CSV table of C-alpha atoms and ligand atoms in Angstrom, one decimal:
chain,number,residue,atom,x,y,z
A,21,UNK,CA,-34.6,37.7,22.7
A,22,UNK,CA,-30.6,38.2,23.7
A,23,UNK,CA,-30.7,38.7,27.2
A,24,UNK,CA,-29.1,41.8,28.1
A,25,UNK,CA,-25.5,41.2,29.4
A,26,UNK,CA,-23.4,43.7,31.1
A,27,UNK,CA,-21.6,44.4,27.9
A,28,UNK,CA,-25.2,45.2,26.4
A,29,UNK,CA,-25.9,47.5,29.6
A,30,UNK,CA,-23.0,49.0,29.2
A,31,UNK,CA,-24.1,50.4,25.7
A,32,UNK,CA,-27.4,51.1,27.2
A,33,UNK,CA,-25.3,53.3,29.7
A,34,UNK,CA,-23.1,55.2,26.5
A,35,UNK,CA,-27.0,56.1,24.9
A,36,UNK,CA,-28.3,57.6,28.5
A,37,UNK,CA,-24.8,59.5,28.7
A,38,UNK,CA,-26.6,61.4,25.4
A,39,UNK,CA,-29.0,63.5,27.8
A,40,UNK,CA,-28.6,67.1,28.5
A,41,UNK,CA,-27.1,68.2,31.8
A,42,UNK,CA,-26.3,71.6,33.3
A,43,UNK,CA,-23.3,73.1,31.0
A,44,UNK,CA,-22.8,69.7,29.7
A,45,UNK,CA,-21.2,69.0,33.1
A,46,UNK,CA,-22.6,65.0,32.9
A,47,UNK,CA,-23.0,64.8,36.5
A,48,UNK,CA,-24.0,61.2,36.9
A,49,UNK,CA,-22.2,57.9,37.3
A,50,UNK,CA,-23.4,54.4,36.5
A,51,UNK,CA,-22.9,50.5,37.9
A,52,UNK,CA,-23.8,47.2,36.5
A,53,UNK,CA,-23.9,44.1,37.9
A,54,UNK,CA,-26.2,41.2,36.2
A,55,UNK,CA,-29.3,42.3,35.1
A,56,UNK,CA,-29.1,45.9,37.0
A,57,UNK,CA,-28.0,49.0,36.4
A,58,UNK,CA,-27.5,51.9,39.4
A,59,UNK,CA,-27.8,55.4,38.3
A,60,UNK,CA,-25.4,57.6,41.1
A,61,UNK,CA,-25.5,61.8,41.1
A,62,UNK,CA,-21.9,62.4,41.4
A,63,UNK,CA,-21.9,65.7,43.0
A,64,UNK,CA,-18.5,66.4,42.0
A,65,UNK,CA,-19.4,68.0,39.2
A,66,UNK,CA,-22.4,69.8,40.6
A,67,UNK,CA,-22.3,73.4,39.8
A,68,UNK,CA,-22.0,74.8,43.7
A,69,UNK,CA,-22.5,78.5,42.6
A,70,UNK,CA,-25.6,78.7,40.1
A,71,UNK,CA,-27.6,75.2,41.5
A,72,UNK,CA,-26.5,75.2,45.2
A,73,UNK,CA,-29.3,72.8,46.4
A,74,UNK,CA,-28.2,70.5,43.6
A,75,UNK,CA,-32.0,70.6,41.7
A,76,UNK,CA,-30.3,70.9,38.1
A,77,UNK,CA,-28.0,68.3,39.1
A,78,UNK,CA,-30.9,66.2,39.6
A,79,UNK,CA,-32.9,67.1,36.2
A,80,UNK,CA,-29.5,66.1,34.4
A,81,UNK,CA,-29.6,62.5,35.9
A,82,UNK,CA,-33.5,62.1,35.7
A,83,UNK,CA,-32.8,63.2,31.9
A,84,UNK,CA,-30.1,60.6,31.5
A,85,UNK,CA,-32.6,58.0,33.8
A,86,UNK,CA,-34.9,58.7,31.2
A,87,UNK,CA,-32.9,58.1,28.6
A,88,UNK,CA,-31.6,54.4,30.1
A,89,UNK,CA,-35.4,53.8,30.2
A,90,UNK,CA,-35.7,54.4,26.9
A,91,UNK,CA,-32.1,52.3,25.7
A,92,UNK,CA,-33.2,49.3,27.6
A,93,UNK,CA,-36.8,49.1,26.1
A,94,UNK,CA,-36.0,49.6,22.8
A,95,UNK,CA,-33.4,46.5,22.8
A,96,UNK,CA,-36.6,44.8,23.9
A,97,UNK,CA,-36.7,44.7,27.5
A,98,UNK,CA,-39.1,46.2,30.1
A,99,UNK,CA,-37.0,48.5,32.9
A,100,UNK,CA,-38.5,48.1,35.7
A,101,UNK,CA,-37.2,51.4,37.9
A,102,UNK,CA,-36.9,52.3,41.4
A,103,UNK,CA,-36.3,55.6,42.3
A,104,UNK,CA,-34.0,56.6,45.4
A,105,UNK,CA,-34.4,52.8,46.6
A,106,UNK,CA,-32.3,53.0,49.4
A,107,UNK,CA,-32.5,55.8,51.6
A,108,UNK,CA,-29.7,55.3,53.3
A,109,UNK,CA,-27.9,56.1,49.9
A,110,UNK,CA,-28.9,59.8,48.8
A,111,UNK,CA,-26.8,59.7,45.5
A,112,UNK,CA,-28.5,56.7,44.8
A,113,UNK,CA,-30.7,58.3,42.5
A,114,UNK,CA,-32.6,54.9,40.8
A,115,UNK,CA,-31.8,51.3,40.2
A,116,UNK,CA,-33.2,49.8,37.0
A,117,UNK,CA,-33.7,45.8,36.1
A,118,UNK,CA,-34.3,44.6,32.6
A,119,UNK,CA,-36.9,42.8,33.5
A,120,UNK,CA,-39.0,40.9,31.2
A,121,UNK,CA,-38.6,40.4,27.3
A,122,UNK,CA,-41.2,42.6,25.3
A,123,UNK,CA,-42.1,43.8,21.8
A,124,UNK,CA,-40.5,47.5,22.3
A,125,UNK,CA,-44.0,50.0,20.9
A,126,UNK,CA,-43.8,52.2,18.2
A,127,UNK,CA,-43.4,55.2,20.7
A,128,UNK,CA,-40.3,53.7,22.6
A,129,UNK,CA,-39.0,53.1,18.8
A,130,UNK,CA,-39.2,56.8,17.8
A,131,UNK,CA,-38.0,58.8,21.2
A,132,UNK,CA,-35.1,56.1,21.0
A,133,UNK,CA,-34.4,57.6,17.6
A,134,UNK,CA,-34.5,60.7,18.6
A,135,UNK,CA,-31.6,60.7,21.0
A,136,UNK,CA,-28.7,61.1,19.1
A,137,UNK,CA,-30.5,63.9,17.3
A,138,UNK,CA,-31.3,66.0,20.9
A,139,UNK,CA,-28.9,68.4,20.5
A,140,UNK,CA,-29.5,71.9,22.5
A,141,UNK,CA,-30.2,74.3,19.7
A,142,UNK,CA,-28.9,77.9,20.3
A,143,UNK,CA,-29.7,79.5,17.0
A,144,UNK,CA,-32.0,81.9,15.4
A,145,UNK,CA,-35.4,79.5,15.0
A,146,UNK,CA,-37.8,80.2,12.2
A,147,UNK,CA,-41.1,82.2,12.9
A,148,UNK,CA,-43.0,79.3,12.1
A,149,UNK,CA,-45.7,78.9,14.0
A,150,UNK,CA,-46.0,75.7,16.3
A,151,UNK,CA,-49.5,73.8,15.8
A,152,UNK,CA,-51.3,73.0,19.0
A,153,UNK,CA,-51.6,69.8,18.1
A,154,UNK,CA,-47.6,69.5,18.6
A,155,UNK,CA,-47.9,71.4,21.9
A,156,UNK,CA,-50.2,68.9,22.8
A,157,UNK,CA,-48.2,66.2,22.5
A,158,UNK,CA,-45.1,67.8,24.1
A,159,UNK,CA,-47.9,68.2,27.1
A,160,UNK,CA,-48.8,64.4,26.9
A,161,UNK,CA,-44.9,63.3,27.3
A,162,UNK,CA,-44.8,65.6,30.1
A,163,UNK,CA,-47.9,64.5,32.2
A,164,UNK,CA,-46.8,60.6,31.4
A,165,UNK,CA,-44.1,61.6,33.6
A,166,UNK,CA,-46.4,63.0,36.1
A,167,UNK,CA,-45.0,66.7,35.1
A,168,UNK,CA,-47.0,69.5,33.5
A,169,UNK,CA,-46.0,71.4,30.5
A,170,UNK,CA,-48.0,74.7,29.7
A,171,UNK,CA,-47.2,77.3,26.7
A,172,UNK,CA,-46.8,81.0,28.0
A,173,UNK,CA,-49.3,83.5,26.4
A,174,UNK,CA,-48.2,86.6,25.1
A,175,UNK,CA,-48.2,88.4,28.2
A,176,UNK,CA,-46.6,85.9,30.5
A,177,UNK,CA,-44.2,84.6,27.3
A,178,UNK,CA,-42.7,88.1,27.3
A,179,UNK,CA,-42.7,88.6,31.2
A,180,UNK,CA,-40.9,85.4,31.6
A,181,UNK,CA,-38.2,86.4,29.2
A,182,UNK,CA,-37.7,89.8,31.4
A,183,UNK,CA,-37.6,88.0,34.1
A,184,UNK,CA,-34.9,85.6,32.5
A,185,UNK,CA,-32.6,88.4,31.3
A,186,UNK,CA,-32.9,90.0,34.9
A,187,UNK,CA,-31.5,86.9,36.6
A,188,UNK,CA,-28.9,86.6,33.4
A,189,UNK,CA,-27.8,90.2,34.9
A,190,UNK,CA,-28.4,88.9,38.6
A,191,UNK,CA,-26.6,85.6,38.5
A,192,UNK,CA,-23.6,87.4,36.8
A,193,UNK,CA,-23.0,89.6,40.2
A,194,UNK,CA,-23.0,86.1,41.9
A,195,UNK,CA,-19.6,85.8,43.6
A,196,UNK,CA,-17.9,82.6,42.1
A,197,UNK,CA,-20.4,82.9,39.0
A,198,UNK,CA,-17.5,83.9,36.1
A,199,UNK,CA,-15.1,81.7,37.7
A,200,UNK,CA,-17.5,78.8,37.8
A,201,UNK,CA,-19.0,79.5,34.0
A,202,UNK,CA,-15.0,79.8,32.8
A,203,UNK,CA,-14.6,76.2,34.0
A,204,UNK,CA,-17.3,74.6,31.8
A,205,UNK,CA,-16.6,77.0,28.8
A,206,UNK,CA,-12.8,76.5,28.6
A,207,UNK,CA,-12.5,75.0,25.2
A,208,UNK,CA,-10.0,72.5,24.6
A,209,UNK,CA,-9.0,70.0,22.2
A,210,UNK,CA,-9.6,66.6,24.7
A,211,UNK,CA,-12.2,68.0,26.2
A,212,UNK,CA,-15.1,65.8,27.0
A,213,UNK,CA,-17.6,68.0,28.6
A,214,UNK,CA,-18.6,71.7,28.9
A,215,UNK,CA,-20.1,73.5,26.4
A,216,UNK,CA,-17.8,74.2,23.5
A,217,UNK,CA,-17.7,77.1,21.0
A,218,UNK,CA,-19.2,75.1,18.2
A,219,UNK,CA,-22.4,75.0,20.7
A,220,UNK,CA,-22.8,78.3,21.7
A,221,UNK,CA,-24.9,79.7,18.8
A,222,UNK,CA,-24.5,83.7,17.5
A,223,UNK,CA,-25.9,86.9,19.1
A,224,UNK,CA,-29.2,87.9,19.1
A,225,UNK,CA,-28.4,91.2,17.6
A,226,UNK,CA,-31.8,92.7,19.3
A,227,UNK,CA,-30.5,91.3,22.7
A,228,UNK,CA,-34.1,90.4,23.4
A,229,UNK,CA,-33.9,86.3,23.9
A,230,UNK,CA,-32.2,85.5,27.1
A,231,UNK,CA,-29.6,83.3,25.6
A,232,UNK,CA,-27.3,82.5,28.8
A,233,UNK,CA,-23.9,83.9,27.6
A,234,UNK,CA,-21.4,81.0,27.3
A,235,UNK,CA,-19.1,83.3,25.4
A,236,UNK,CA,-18.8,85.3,28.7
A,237,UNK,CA,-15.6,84.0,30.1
A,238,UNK,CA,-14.0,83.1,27.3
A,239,UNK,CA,-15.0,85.0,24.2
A,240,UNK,CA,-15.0,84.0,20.3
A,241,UNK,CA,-12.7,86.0,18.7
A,242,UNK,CA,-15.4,86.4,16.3
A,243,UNK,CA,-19.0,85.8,17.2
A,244,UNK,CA,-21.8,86.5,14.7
A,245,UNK,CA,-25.1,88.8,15.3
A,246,UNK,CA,-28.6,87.5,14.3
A,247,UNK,CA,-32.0,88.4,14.1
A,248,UNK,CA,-33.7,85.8,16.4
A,249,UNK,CA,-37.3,84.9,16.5
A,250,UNK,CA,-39.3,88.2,17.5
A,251,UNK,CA,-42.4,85.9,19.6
A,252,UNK,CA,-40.7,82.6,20.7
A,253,UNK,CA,-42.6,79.8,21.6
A,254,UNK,CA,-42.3,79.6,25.5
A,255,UNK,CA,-43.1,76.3,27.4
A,256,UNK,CA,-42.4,75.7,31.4
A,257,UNK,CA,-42.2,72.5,32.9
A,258,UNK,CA,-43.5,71.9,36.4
A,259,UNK,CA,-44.2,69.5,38.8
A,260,UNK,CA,-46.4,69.1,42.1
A,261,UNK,CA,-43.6,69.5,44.4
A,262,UNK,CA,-40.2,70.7,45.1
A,263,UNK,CA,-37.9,68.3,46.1
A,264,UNK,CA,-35.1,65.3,45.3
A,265,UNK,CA,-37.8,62.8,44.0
A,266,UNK,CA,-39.5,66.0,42.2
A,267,UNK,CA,-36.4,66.9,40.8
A,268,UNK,CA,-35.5,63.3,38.9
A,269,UNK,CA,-39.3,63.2,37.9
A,270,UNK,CA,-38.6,66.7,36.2
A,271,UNK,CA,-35.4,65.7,34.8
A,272,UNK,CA,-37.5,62.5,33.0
A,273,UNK,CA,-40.6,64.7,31.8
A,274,UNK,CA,-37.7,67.0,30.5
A,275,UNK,CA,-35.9,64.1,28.1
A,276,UNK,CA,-39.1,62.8,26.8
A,277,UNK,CA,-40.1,66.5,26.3
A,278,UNK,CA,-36.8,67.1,24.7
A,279,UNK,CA,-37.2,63.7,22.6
A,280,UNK,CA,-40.6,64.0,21.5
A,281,UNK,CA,-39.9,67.5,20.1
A,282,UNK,CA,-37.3,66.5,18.3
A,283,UNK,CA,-39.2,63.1,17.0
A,284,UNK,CA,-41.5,66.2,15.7
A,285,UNK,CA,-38.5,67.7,13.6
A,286,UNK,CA,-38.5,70.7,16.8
A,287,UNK,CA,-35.5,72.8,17.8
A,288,UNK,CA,-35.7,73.3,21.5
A,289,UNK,CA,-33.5,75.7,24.0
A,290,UNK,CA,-33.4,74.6,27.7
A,291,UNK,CA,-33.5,78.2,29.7
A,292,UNK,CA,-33.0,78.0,33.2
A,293,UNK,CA,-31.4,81.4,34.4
A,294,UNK,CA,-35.0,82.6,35.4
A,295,UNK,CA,-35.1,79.3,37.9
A,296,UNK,CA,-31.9,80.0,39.4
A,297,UNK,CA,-32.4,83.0,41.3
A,298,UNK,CA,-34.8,82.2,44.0
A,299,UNK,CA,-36.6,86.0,43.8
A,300,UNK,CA,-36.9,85.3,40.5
A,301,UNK,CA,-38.4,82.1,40.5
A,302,UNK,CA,-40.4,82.8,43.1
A,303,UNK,CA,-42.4,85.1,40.7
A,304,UNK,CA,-42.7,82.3,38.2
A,305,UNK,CA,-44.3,80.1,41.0
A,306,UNK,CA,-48.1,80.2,41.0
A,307,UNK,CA,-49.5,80.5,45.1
A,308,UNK,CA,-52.3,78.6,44.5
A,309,UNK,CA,-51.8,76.0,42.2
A,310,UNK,CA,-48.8,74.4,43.7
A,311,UNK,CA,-46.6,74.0,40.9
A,312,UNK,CA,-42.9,74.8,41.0
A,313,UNK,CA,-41.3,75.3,38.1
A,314,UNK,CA,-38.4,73.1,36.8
A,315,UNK,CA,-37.5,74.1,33.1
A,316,UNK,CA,-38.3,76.8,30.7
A,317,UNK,CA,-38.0,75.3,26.9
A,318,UNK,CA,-38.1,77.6,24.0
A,319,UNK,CA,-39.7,75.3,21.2
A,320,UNK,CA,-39.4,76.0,17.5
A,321,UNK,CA,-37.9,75.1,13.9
A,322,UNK,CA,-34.6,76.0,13.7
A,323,UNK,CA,-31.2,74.3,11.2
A,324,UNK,CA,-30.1,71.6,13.3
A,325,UNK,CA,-27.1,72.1,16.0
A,326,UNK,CA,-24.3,70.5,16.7
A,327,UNK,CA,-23.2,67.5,19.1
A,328,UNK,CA,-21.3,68.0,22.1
A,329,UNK,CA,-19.2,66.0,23.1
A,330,UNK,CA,-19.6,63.2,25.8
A,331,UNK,CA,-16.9,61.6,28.0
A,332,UNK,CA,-16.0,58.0,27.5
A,333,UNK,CA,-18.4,55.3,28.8
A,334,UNK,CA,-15.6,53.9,31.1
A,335,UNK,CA,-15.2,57.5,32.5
A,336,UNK,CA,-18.5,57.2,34.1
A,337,UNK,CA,-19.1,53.3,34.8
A,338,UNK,CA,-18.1,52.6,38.2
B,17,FMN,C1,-30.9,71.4,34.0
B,17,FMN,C2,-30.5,72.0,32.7
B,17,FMN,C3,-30.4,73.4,32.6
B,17,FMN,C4,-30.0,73.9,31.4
B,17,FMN,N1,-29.9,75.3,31.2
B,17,FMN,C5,-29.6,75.8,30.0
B,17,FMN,C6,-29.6,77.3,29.8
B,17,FMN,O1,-30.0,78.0,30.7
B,17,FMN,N2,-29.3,77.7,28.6
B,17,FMN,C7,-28.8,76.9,27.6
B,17,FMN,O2,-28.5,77.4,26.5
B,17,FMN,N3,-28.8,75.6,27.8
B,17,FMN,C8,-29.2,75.0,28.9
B,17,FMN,N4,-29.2,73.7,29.1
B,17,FMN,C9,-28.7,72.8,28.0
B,17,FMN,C10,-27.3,72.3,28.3
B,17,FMN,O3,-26.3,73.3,28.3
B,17,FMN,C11,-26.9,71.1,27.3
B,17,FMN,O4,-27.8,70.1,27.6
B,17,FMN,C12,-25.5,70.6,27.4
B,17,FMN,O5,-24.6,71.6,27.1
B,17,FMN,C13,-25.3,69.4,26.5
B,17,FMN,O6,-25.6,69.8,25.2
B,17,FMN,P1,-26.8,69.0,24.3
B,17,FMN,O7,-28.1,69.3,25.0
B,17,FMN,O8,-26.7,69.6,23.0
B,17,FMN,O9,-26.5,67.5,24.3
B,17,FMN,C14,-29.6,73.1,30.3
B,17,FMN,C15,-29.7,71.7,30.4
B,17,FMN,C16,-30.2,71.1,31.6
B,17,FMN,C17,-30.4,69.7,31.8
């Protein structure tokens, strides 16, 4: 087995740098030295306005921990991870060893292939039915991240989508909200984050999804209207508790979420307005059960989407 050399590592780091983040805004940063990579939050490119207490910005680095996991065991190598290891160190979000050699399973082989075919799918999905034996195993990646993952039923699918286009509606009265939106939808031609026009998907011409409007600030000069999916597939991702640590263990159910459903040939839609105003998500908390939720994932078959872009590996090595 080639041991893993920084140079090795530092591909490892390009793959995590694959994962989904808030408005593609890649808040994360990355050092090597030997045998170890640091993961760092690099809360300069935390989204103050929409996720103030910085709990998006830590799904988008447990997502791209997730995805180092996954780029170190597939070259044959057990990661041995701590999380926050130094507590003097906040942004220290984990430190990963390759640790041992090892045959990578057949799992780690297929969610490794899935990564560079995650792409956040805004478009019209079929109405295709997903069989439970699919949600099943989207609910088994989450709970081997020691998440949950439950599908909405008819009545709390379509109460959760109210509730998602009443914060859209809230979270645009947000002072600082269009100004903070314009900045990560700019397009431009060097751009290497943000979400760009090719990935913000059509209208839903019944204005019944709660697609978050990227086209807001800076509108398409010519945006098409679809028919989407009259009963979307709803799922929510939750965990046992609601802070920092709960918040990267979120962010890792949500990649191997994101990567199994795609393994499965599944178009999936992160949706996170409803989480973002705190009335609202209040109402999405059970009392009893203690579960907070993190992420709410529409799930279906769709045409694939397109990439977006990521910024250069040496950009985000320190
Ligand atoms: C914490 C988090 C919240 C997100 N919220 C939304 C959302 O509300 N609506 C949406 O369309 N995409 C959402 N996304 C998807 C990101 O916009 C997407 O990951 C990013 O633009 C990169 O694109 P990609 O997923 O295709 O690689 C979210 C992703 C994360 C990690």
């Amino acid at each position: 087995m080639t041991p893993l050399d920084e140079r090795a590592l530092a591909d490892c780091v390009e793959t995590a740098a694959l994962a989904p983040s808030l408005h593609n805004s890649q808040p994360w940063r990355f050092r090597i030295s030997g045998d170890t990579v640091e993961v760092y939050a690099d809360h300069g490119r935390q989204l103050e306005v929409l996720d103030p207490a910085g709990r998006e910005l830590l799904i988008s680095v447990g997502a791209a921990l997730f995805t180092l996991r996954l780029a170190i065991g597939v070259r044959g190598w057990v990661p041995e991870v701590s999380v926050r290891p130094d507590p003097d160190t906040p942004d220290l979000v984990a430190r990963i060893r390759a640790d041992r050699a090892t045959t990578p399973s057949e799992q780690v082989g297929a969610l490794a292939a899935a990564i560079p075919a995650r792409h956040t799918n805004r478009l019209p999905f079929t109405t295709a039915v997903v069989p439970a034996d699919v949600i099943e195993q989207l609910a088994g990646a989450a709970s081997a991240e020691g998440a949950t993952l439950t599908v909405a039923g008819a009545v709390s699918r379509d109460a959760i989508i109210g509730l998602a286009r009443a914060a859209e509606q809230r979270l645009g009265t947000r002072g600082g909200y269009r100004a903070e939106l314009g900045r990560w939808t700019r397009p431009g031609p060097h751009r290497r984050d943000g979400v760009p026009p090719t990935a913000i998907g059509p209208w839903d011409a019944l204005e019944h999804l709660p697609m978050r409007d990227f086209g807001l600030v800076h509108p398409q000069p010519f945006r098409p209207s679809e028919r989407f999916e009259p009963h979307p597939t709803i799922v929510v991702l939750a965990t046992g508790g609601d802070g920092p640590a709960d918040w990267i263990r979120a962010g890792q159910a949500l990649q191997r979420v994101l990567l199994t459903a795609t393994h499965l040939h599944l178009a999936t839609t992160p949706i996170s307005q409803a989480l973002e105003v705190p009335a609202v998500r209040a109402m999405l908390t059970g009392t009893g059960d203690h579960r907070w939720p993190q992420m709410i994932i529409r799930i279906g078959y769709a045409a694939p989407a397109a990439a977006t872009p990521r910024r250069p590996v040496g950009d985000i090595l320190i």
